[in-house]
Coordinates of N, CA and C and ligand atoms in Angstrom, one line a residue:
X1 N 36.7 104.5 -56.2 CA 36.8 103.4 -55.2 C 37.9 102.4 -55.6
X2 N 38.8 102.1 -54.7 CA 39.8 101.1 -55.1 C 39.2 99.6 -54.8
X3 N 40.1 98.6 -55.2 CA 39.6 97.2 -55.1 C 39.2 96.8 -53.7
X4 N 40.0 97.3 -52.7 CA 39.8 96.9 -51.3 C 38.4 97.5 -50.8
X5 N 38.2 98.8 -51.1 CA 37.0 99.4 -50.7 C 35.8 98.8 -51.4
X6 N 36.0 98.4 -52.7 CA 34.9 97.7 -53.4 C 34.6 96.4 -52.8
X7 N 35.6 95.6 -52.4 CA 35.4 94.3 -51.8 C 34.6 94.5 -50.5
X8 N 35.1 95.4 -49.7 CA 34.4 95.7 -48.4 C 32.9 96.0 -48.6
X9 N 32.7 96.9 -49.6 CA 31.3 97.3 -49.9 C 30.4 96.2 -50.4
X10 N 31.1 95.3 -51.2 CA 30.3 94.2 -51.8 C 30.0 93.0 -50.9
X11 N 30.8 92.8 -49.9 CA 30.7 91.6 -49.0 C 29.3 91.6 -48.4
X12 N 28.6 90.5 -48.6 CA 27.3 90.3 -47.9 C 27.3 88.9 -47.4
X13 N 26.5 88.6 -46.4 CA 26.4 87.2 -45.9 C 25.7 86.3 -46.9
X14 N 26.3 85.1 -47.1 CA 25.7 84.1 -47.9 C 25.2 83.0 -47.1
X15 N 24.0 82.5 -47.3 CA 23.4 81.4 -46.6 C 23.1 80.2 -47.5
X16 N 23.6 80.2 -48.6 CA 23.5 79.1 -49.6 C 24.9 79.0 -50.2
X17 N 25.3 77.7 -50.4 CA 26.6 77.5 -51.0 C 26.6 76.3 -52.0
X18 N 27.5 76.3 -52.9 CA 27.7 75.2 -53.8 C 28.2 74.0 -52.9
X19 N 27.9 72.8 -53.3 CA 28.4 71.6 -52.5 C 29.9 71.4 -52.7
X20 N 30.4 71.9 -53.8 CA 31.9 71.7 -54.2 C 32.8 72.3 -53.1
X21 N 33.8 71.6 -52.7 CA 34.7 72.1 -51.7 C 35.6 73.2 -52.3
X22 N 36.0 74.2 -51.4 CA 36.9 75.2 -51.9 C 38.3 74.7 -52.0
X23 N 39.1 75.4 -52.8 CA 40.5 74.9 -53.0 C 41.4 75.2 -51.8
X24 N 42.4 74.3 -51.6 CA 43.3 74.5 -50.4 C 44.0 75.8 -50.5
X25 N 44.4 76.3 -51.6 CA 45.1 77.5 -51.7 C 44.2 78.7 -51.4
X26 N 43.0 78.6 -51.7 CA 42.0 79.7 -51.4 C 41.8 79.7 -49.8
X27 N 41.6 78.5 -49.3 CA 41.4 78.4 -47.8 C 42.7 79.0 -47.1
X28 N 43.9 78.6 -47.6 CA 45.1 79.1 -47.0 C 45.1 80.7 -47.0
X29 N 44.7 81.2 -48.2 CA 44.7 82.7 -48.3 C 43.8 83.3 -47.3
X30 N 42.6 82.7 -47.1 CA 41.6 83.2 -46.1 C 42.2 83.1 -44.7
X31 N 42.8 82.0 -44.4 CA 43.3 81.8 -43.0 C 44.5 82.9 -42.8
X32 N 45.3 83.0 -43.8 CA 46.4 84.0 -43.7 C 45.9 85.4 -43.4
X33 N 44.8 85.7 -44.1 CA 44.2 87.1 -43.9 C 43.7 87.2 -42.5
X34 N 43.1 86.1 -41.9 CA 42.7 86.2 -40.5 C 43.8 86.4 -39.6
X35 N 45.0 85.8 -39.9 CA 46.1 85.9 -39.0 C 46.8 87.3 -39.1
X36 N 46.4 88.1 -40.1 CA 47.0 89.4 -40.2 C 46.2 90.5 -39.5
X37 N 45.1 90.0 -38.8 CA 44.3 91.0 -38.1 C 45.0 91.7 -36.9
X38 N 44.5 92.8 -36.6 CA 45.1 93.5 -35.3 C 44.6 92.7 -34.1
X39 N 45.3 92.8 -33.0 CA 44.8 92.1 -31.8 C 45.3 92.9 -30.6
X40 N 44.5 92.8 -29.5 CA 44.8 93.6 -28.3 C 46.2 93.2 -27.8
X41 N 47.0 94.2 -27.5 CA 48.4 93.9 -26.9 C 49.2 93.0 -27.9
X42 N 48.8 93.0 -29.1 CA 49.4 92.0 -30.1 C 49.4 90.6 -29.6
X43 N 48.4 90.2 -28.9 CA 48.4 88.9 -28.3 C 48.2 87.8 -29.4
X44 N 47.6 88.1 -30.5 CA 47.3 87.2 -31.6 C 46.7 85.9 -30.9
X45 N 45.6 86.1 -30.1 CA 45.1 85.1 -29.3 C 44.2 84.1 -30.0
X46 N 44.0 84.3 -31.3 CA 43.0 83.4 -32.0 C 43.6 82.0 -32.2
X47 N 42.7 81.0 -32.4 CA 43.0 79.7 -32.8 C 41.9 79.2 -33.8
X48 N 42.3 78.9 -35.0 CA 41.3 78.6 -36.1 C 41.3 77.1 -36.3
X49 N 40.1 76.5 -36.3 CA 39.9 75.1 -36.6 C 39.1 75.0 -37.8
X50 N 39.6 74.5 -38.9 CA 38.9 74.3 -40.1 C 38.3 72.9 -40.2
X51 N 37.0 72.9 -40.4 CA 36.3 71.6 -40.5 C 35.7 71.5 -41.9
X52 N 36.2 70.5 -42.7 CA 35.7 70.2 -44.0 C 35.1 68.8 -44.1
X53 N 34.5 68.5 -43.0 CA 33.9 67.1 -42.8 C 32.4 67.3 -42.5
X54 N 31.6 66.8 -43.5 CA 30.2 67.1 -43.4 C 29.6 66.5 -42.1
X55 N 29.9 65.3 -41.8 CA 29.3 64.7 -40.6 C 29.7 65.5 -39.4
X56 N 30.9 65.9 -39.3 CA 31.3 66.7 -38.1 C 30.5 68.0 -38.0
X57 N 30.4 68.7 -39.2 CA 29.6 70.0 -39.2 C 28.2 69.7 -38.8
X58 N 27.6 68.6 -39.3 CA 26.2 68.3 -39.0 C 26.1 68.0 -37.5
X59 N 27.1 67.3 -37.0 CA 27.0 67.0 -35.5 C 27.1 68.3 -34.7
X60 N 27.9 69.3 -35.1 CA 28.0 70.5 -34.3 C 26.7 71.3 -34.5
X61 N 26.1 71.3 -35.7 CA 24.9 72.0 -35.9 C 23.8 71.4 -35.1
X62 N 23.7 70.1 -35.1 CA 22.6 69.4 -34.3 C 22.8 69.6 -32.8
X63 N 24.1 69.5 -32.4 CA 24.4 69.7 -31.0 C 24.1 71.2 -30.5
X64 N 24.4 72.1 -31.4 CA 24.1 73.5 -31.0 C 22.6 73.7 -30.9
X65 N 21.9 73.1 -31.8 CA 20.4 73.3 -31.8 C 19.8 72.6 -30.5
X66 N 20.4 71.5 -30.1 CA 20.0 70.9 -28.8 C 20.2 71.9 -27.6
X67 N 21.4 72.6 -27.7 CA 21.7 73.6 -26.6 C 20.7 74.8 -26.6
X68 N 20.3 75.1 -27.9 CA 19.3 76.3 -28.0 C 18.0 76.0 -27.3
X69 N 17.6 74.7 -27.3 CA 16.3 74.3 -26.7 C 16.3 74.6 -25.2
X70 N 17.5 74.7 -24.6 CA 17.6 74.9 -23.1 C 17.6 76.4 -22.8
X71 N 17.7 77.2 -23.8 CA 17.8 78.7 -23.4 C 16.5 79.3 -23.2
X72 N 16.5 80.4 -22.3 CA 15.3 81.1 -22.0 C 14.9 82.1 -23.0
X73 N 15.2 81.9 -24.3 CA 15.0 82.9 -25.3 C 14.1 82.2 -26.4
X74 N 12.9 82.7 -26.6 CA 12.0 82.0 -27.4 C 12.4 81.8 -28.9
X75 N 13.0 82.9 -29.5 CA 13.4 82.7 -30.9 C 14.5 81.7 -31.1
X76 N 15.4 81.6 -30.0 CA 16.4 80.6 -30.1 C 15.8 79.2 -30.0
X77 N 14.9 79.0 -29.1 CA 14.2 77.7 -29.0 C 13.5 77.3 -30.3
X78 N 12.9 78.3 -30.9 CA 12.2 78.0 -32.2 C 13.2 77.6 -33.3
X79 N 14.4 78.3 -33.3 CA 15.4 77.8 -34.3 C 15.9 76.4 -34.0
X80 N 16.1 76.2 -32.7 CA 16.6 74.9 -32.2 C 15.6 73.8 -32.6
X81 N 14.3 74.1 -32.7 CA 13.3 73.1 -33.0 C 13.2 72.9 -34.5
X82 N 13.7 73.8 -35.3 CA 13.5 73.8 -36.8 C 14.3 72.7 -37.4
X83 N 13.7 71.6 -37.9 CA 14.5 70.5 -38.4 C 15.2 70.9 -39.7
X84 N 14.7 71.9 -40.4 CA 15.4 72.2 -41.7 C 16.5 73.2 -41.5
X85 N 16.7 73.7 -40.3 CA 17.7 74.7 -40.1 C 19.1 74.1 -39.8
X86 N 20.1 74.5 -40.5 CA 21.5 74.0 -40.3 C 22.3 75.2 -39.9
X87 N 22.9 75.2 -38.8 CA 23.5 76.5 -38.3 C 24.6 77.0 -39.3
X88 N 25.2 76.1 -40.1 CA 26.3 76.5 -41.1 C 25.7 76.5 -42.5
X89 N 24.4 76.3 -42.6 CA 23.8 76.4 -44.0 C 24.4 75.4 -44.9
X90 N 24.9 74.2 -44.4 CA 25.5 73.2 -45.1 C 26.7 73.7 -45.9
X91 N 27.4 74.7 -45.4 CA 28.6 75.2 -46.1 C 29.7 74.0 -46.1
X92 N 30.4 73.9 -47.2 CA 31.4 72.8 -47.2 C 32.6 73.0 -46.3
X93 N 32.9 74.3 -45.9 CA 34.0 74.6 -45.0 C 33.5 75.5 -43.9
X94 N 33.9 75.1 -42.7 CA 33.5 75.8 -41.5 C 34.8 76.2 -40.7
X95 N 35.0 77.4 -40.3 CA 36.1 77.7 -39.5 C 35.6 78.1 -38.1
X96 N 36.0 77.3 -37.1 CA 35.7 77.7 -35.7 C 36.7 78.7 -35.2
X97 N 36.3 79.8 -34.7 CA 37.2 80.8 -34.2 C 37.2 80.8 -32.7
X98 N 38.3 80.3 -32.2 CA 38.5 80.3 -30.7 C 39.6 81.4 -30.4
X99 N 39.7 81.7 -29.1 CA 40.7 82.7 -28.7 C 41.2 82.3 -27.3
X100 N 42.4 82.6 -27.0 CA 43.0 82.2 -25.7 C 42.3 83.0 -24.6
X101 N 41.8 82.3 -23.6 CA 41.0 82.9 -22.5 C 41.7 83.9 -21.7
X102 N 43.1 83.7 -21.6 CA 43.8 84.7 -20.7 C 44.4 85.9 -21.5
X103 N 43.9 86.0 -22.8 CA 44.4 87.2 -23.6 C 43.7 88.5 -23.0
X104 N 44.3 89.6 -23.5 CA 43.7 90.9 -23.0 C 42.3 91.1 -23.6
X105 N 42.1 90.8 -24.9 CA 40.8 91.0 -25.5 C 40.5 89.9 -26.5
X106 N 40.2 88.7 -26.0 CA 40.0 87.6 -26.9 C 38.9 87.7 -27.8
X107 N 37.8 88.3 -27.4 CA 36.6 88.3 -28.3 C 36.9 89.3 -29.4
X108 N 37.5 90.5 -29.0 CA 37.8 91.5 -30.1 C 38.8 90.9 -31.1
X109 N 39.8 90.1 -30.6 CA 40.8 89.5 -31.4 C 40.1 88.6 -32.4
X110 N 39.2 87.7 -31.9 CA 38.5 86.8 -32.7 C 37.7 87.5 -33.8
X111 N 37.0 88.6 -33.4 CA 36.2 89.3 -34.4 C 37.0 90.0 -35.4
X112 N 38.1 90.5 -35.1 CA 39.0 91.1 -36.1 C 39.5 90.1 -37.1
X113 N 39.8 88.9 -36.6 CA 40.3 87.9 -37.5 C 39.1 87.5 -38.5
X114 N 37.9 87.4 -37.9 CA 36.8 86.9 -38.7 C 36.5 88.0 -39.8
X115 N 36.5 89.2 -39.5 CA 36.2 90.2 -40.5 C 37.2 90.2 -41.6
X116 N 38.5 90.0 -41.2 CA 39.5 89.9 -42.3 C 39.2 88.7 -43.2
X117 N 38.8 87.6 -42.6 CA 38.5 86.4 -43.4 C 37.3 86.6 -44.3
X118 N 36.3 87.3 -43.8 CA 35.1 87.5 -44.6 C 35.5 88.4 -45.8
X119 N 36.3 89.4 -45.6 CA 36.7 90.3 -46.7 C 37.6 89.5 -47.7
X120 N 38.5 88.7 -47.1 CA 39.3 87.9 -48.0 C 38.5 87.0 -48.9
X121 N 37.5 86.3 -48.3 CA 36.6 85.4 -49.0 C 35.9 86.1 -50.1
X122 N 35.4 87.3 -49.8 CA 34.7 88.1 -50.9 C 35.7 88.4 -52.0
X123 N 36.9 88.8 -51.6 CA 37.9 89.2 -52.6 C 38.2 88.0 -53.6
X124 N 38.0 86.8 -53.1 CA 38.2 85.6 -53.9 C 37.0 85.1 -54.6
X125 N 35.9 85.9 -54.5 CA 34.6 85.6 -55.1 C 33.8 84.5 -54.4
X126 N 34.2 84.3 -53.1 CA 33.6 83.2 -52.3 C 32.5 83.8 -51.4
X127 N 31.5 82.9 -51.0 CA 30.5 83.3 -50.1 C 30.9 83.0 -48.7
X128 N 30.4 83.8 -47.7 CA 30.8 83.5 -46.3 C 29.7 84.0 -45.4
X129 N 29.6 83.5 -44.2 CA 28.7 84.0 -43.2 C 29.3 83.9 -41.8
X130 N 29.2 84.9 -41.1 CA 29.6 84.9 -39.7 C 28.6 84.2 -38.9
X131 N 29.0 83.2 -38.1 CA 28.0 82.3 -37.4 C 28.2 82.4 -35.9
X132 N 27.1 82.7 -35.2 CA 27.2 82.7 -33.8 C 27.0 81.4 -33.1
X133 N 26.0 80.6 -33.5 CA 25.4 79.5 -32.7 C 26.4 78.4 -32.4
X134 N 27.5 78.2 -33.2 CA 28.3 77.0 -33.0 C 29.0 77.1 -31.6
X135 N 29.2 78.3 -31.0 CA 29.8 78.4 -29.7 C 28.9 77.6 -28.7
X136 N 27.6 77.5 -28.9 CA 26.8 76.9 -27.9 C 27.1 75.4 -27.7
X137 N 27.7 74.8 -28.8 CA 28.0 73.4 -28.8 C 29.1 73.1 -27.7
X138 N 30.0 74.1 -27.5 CA 31.2 73.8 -26.8 C 31.0 74.0 -25.3
X139 N 30.3 73.0 -24.7 CA 29.9 73.1 -23.3 C 30.8 72.3 -22.4
X140 N 31.7 71.5 -23.0 CA 32.6 70.6 -22.1 C 33.9 70.4 -22.7
X141 N 35.0 70.1 -21.9 CA 36.3 69.8 -22.4 C 36.3 68.7 -23.5
X142 N 35.4 67.7 -23.3 CA 35.3 66.6 -24.3 C 35.0 67.2 -25.7
X143 N 34.1 68.1 -25.7 CA 33.7 68.7 -27.0 C 34.8 69.5 -27.7
X144 N 35.6 70.1 -26.8 CA 36.8 70.8 -27.4 C 37.8 69.8 -27.9
X145 N 37.9 68.7 -27.2 CA 38.9 67.6 -27.6 C 38.5 67.0 -28.9
X146 N 37.2 66.8 -29.1 CA 36.6 66.2 -30.3 C 37.2 66.9 -31.6
X147 N 37.4 68.2 -31.5 CA 37.8 68.9 -32.7 C 39.3 69.4 -32.5
X148 N 39.9 69.0 -31.5 CA 41.4 69.3 -31.3 C 41.7 70.7 -30.9
X149 N 40.8 71.4 -30.3 CA 41.1 72.8 -29.9 C 41.9 72.7 -28.6
X150 N 43.1 73.3 -28.5 CA 44.0 73.2 -27.4 C 43.3 73.8 -26.1
X151 N 43.7 73.2 -25.0 CA 43.2 73.8 -23.7 C 43.5 75.2 -23.5
X152 N 42.6 75.9 -22.9 CA 42.8 77.4 -22.6 C 42.2 78.3 -23.7
X153 N 41.6 77.6 -24.7 CA 41.0 78.4 -25.8 C 39.4 78.2 -25.7
X154 N 38.7 79.3 -26.0 CA 37.3 79.3 -26.0 C 36.7 79.6 -27.4
X155 N 35.8 78.8 -27.9 CA 35.2 79.2 -29.2 C 34.2 80.3 -29.0
X156 N 34.4 81.4 -29.8 CA 33.5 82.5 -29.8 C 32.5 82.5 -30.9
X157 N 33.0 82.4 -32.1 CA 32.2 82.4 -33.3 C 32.7 81.4 -34.3
X158 N 32.1 81.4 -35.5 CA 32.6 80.6 -36.6 C 32.3 81.3 -37.9
X159 N 32.8 80.7 -38.9 CA 32.6 81.2 -40.3 C 32.2 80.1 -41.2
X160 N 31.1 80.3 -41.9 CA 30.7 79.3 -42.9 C 31.2 79.8 -44.3
X161 N 31.8 78.9 -45.0 CA 32.5 79.3 -46.3 C 32.2 78.4 -47.4
X162 N 32.1 78.9 -48.6 CA 31.9 78.1 -49.8 C 31.8 78.9 -51.0
X163 N 31.7 78.2 -52.1 CA 31.4 79.0 -53.4 C 30.0 79.5 -53.4
X164 N 29.8 80.7 -54.0 CA 28.5 81.2 -54.1 C 27.7 80.4 -55.2
X165 N 26.4 80.2 -54.9 CA 25.6 79.6 -55.9 C 25.5 80.4 -57.2
X166 N 25.4 79.8 -58.3 CA 25.4 80.6 -59.6 C 24.2 81.5 -59.6
X167 N 24.4 82.7 -60.0 CA 23.2 83.6 -60.2 C 22.7 84.3 -58.9
X168 N 23.2 83.9 -57.8 CA 22.6 84.5 -56.5 C 23.3 85.8 -56.2
X169 N 22.6 86.9 -56.4 CA 23.1 88.2 -56.2 C 22.5 88.8 -54.9
X170 N 23.3 89.0 -53.8 CA 22.6 89.6 -52.6 C 22.3 91.0 -52.8
X171 N 21.3 91.5 -52.1 CA 20.9 92.9 -52.2 C 22.1 93.7 -51.5
X172 N 22.3 95.0 -52.1 CA 23.2 95.8 -51.4 C 22.8 96.2 -50.0
X173 N 23.7 96.6 -49.2 CA 23.4 97.0 -47.8 C 22.4 98.1 -47.8
X174 N 21.3 97.9 -47.0 CA 20.3 98.9 -46.8 C 20.6 99.5 -45.4
X175 N 20.9 100.8 -45.4 CA 21.2 101.5 -44.2 C 20.0 101.6 -43.3
X176 N 20.1 101.4 -42.0 CA 18.9 101.5 -41.2 C 18.6 102.8 -40.6
X177 N 19.6 103.7 -40.6 CA 19.5 105.0 -40.1 C 20.2 106.0 -41.0
X178 N 19.9 107.3 -40.9 CA 20.5 108.3 -41.7 C 21.9 108.7 -41.1
X179 N 22.0 108.4 -39.8 CA 23.0 109.1 -39.1 C 23.8 108.1 -38.3
X180 N 25.0 107.8 -38.7 CA 25.9 106.8 -38.0 C 27.1 107.4 -37.5
X181 N 27.5 108.6 -37.9 CA 28.7 109.2 -37.4 C 28.7 110.7 -37.5
X182 N 29.6 111.3 -36.8 CA 29.9 112.7 -37.1 C 31.4 113.0 -36.9
X183 N 31.8 114.1 -37.5 CA 33.2 114.4 -37.5 C 33.5 115.7 -36.8
X184 N 34.4 115.7 -35.9 CA 34.8 116.9 -35.3 C 36.2 117.3 -35.8
X185 N 36.2 118.5 -36.3 CA 37.5 119.0 -36.8 C 38.1 120.1 -36.0
Ligands
FMN201 C1 28.4 88.7 -34.1 C2 27.7 88.2 -35.3 C3 27.0 87.0 -35.2 C4 26.3 86.6 -36.4 N1 25.7 85.3 -36.3 C5 25.0 84.9 -37.4 C6 24.4 83.6 -37.4 O1 24.5 82.8 -36.4 N2 23.7 83.2 -38.4 C7 23.6 84.0 -39.6 O2 23.0 83.6 -40.5 N3 24.2 85.2 -39.6 C8 24.9 85.7 -38.6 N4 25.5 86.9 -38.6 C9 25.5 87.7 -39.9 C10 24.5 88.8 -39.8 O3 23.2 88.4 -39.7 C11 24.8 89.8 -41.0 O4 26.1 90.2 -41.0 C12 23.8 90.9 -41.0 O5 22.5 90.5 -41.2 C13 24.2 92.0 -42.1 O6 24.1 91.3 -43.4 P1 25.4 91.3 -44.3 O7 26.5 90.5 -43.6 O8 24.9 90.6 -45.6 O9 25.9 92.7 -44.6 C14 26.3 87.3 -37.5 C15 27.0 88.5 -37.6 C16 27.7 89.0 -36.5 C17 28.5 90.3 -36.6

């Protein structure tokens, strides 16, 4: 197995992080990896907003949880009510991943950039988690303006990033089925 394949196989979601902020050069390397992702029609429709401000991330977490309370999905409502739940797990760095709404495949573009960033983070020994809930916060143009996302972009997902806590070893991937693919020759 080469280093790239090993990094892909080792990447697991982290939901605990050290408080210490990641270095700017590491952040830049992760953003650059995101921007190397493939995109539909080569639209490169993503727009990444990095938030390294605890109050702002807490505000988005709280606001997203408020939105969850309005949803007709019981497990989401339960998470929204949980005072101890932080949608970013208090990660010191959050990357909001938006994409241009008029692109050919904005969600796929955003997802491709995210996966590149998660793998890049693992390659640097960092913990990361793909986060869904933050998109719920972005219900109005004001909320987009608060974080400086340009008009015409929609937040789809986000990434929580930080150093892994000492000694925390995630379990290797447990496959859920025996059969995920077949090959026709
Ligand atoms: C579209 C998508 C949304 C996700 N949203 C969340 C989330 O909001 N919170 C979270 O803790 N994990 C989230 N995850 C991470 C998954 O729970 C995780 O990838 C899965 O359990 C497999 O674990 P692994 O990443 O450690 O291999 C998300 C993953 C994907 C692909």
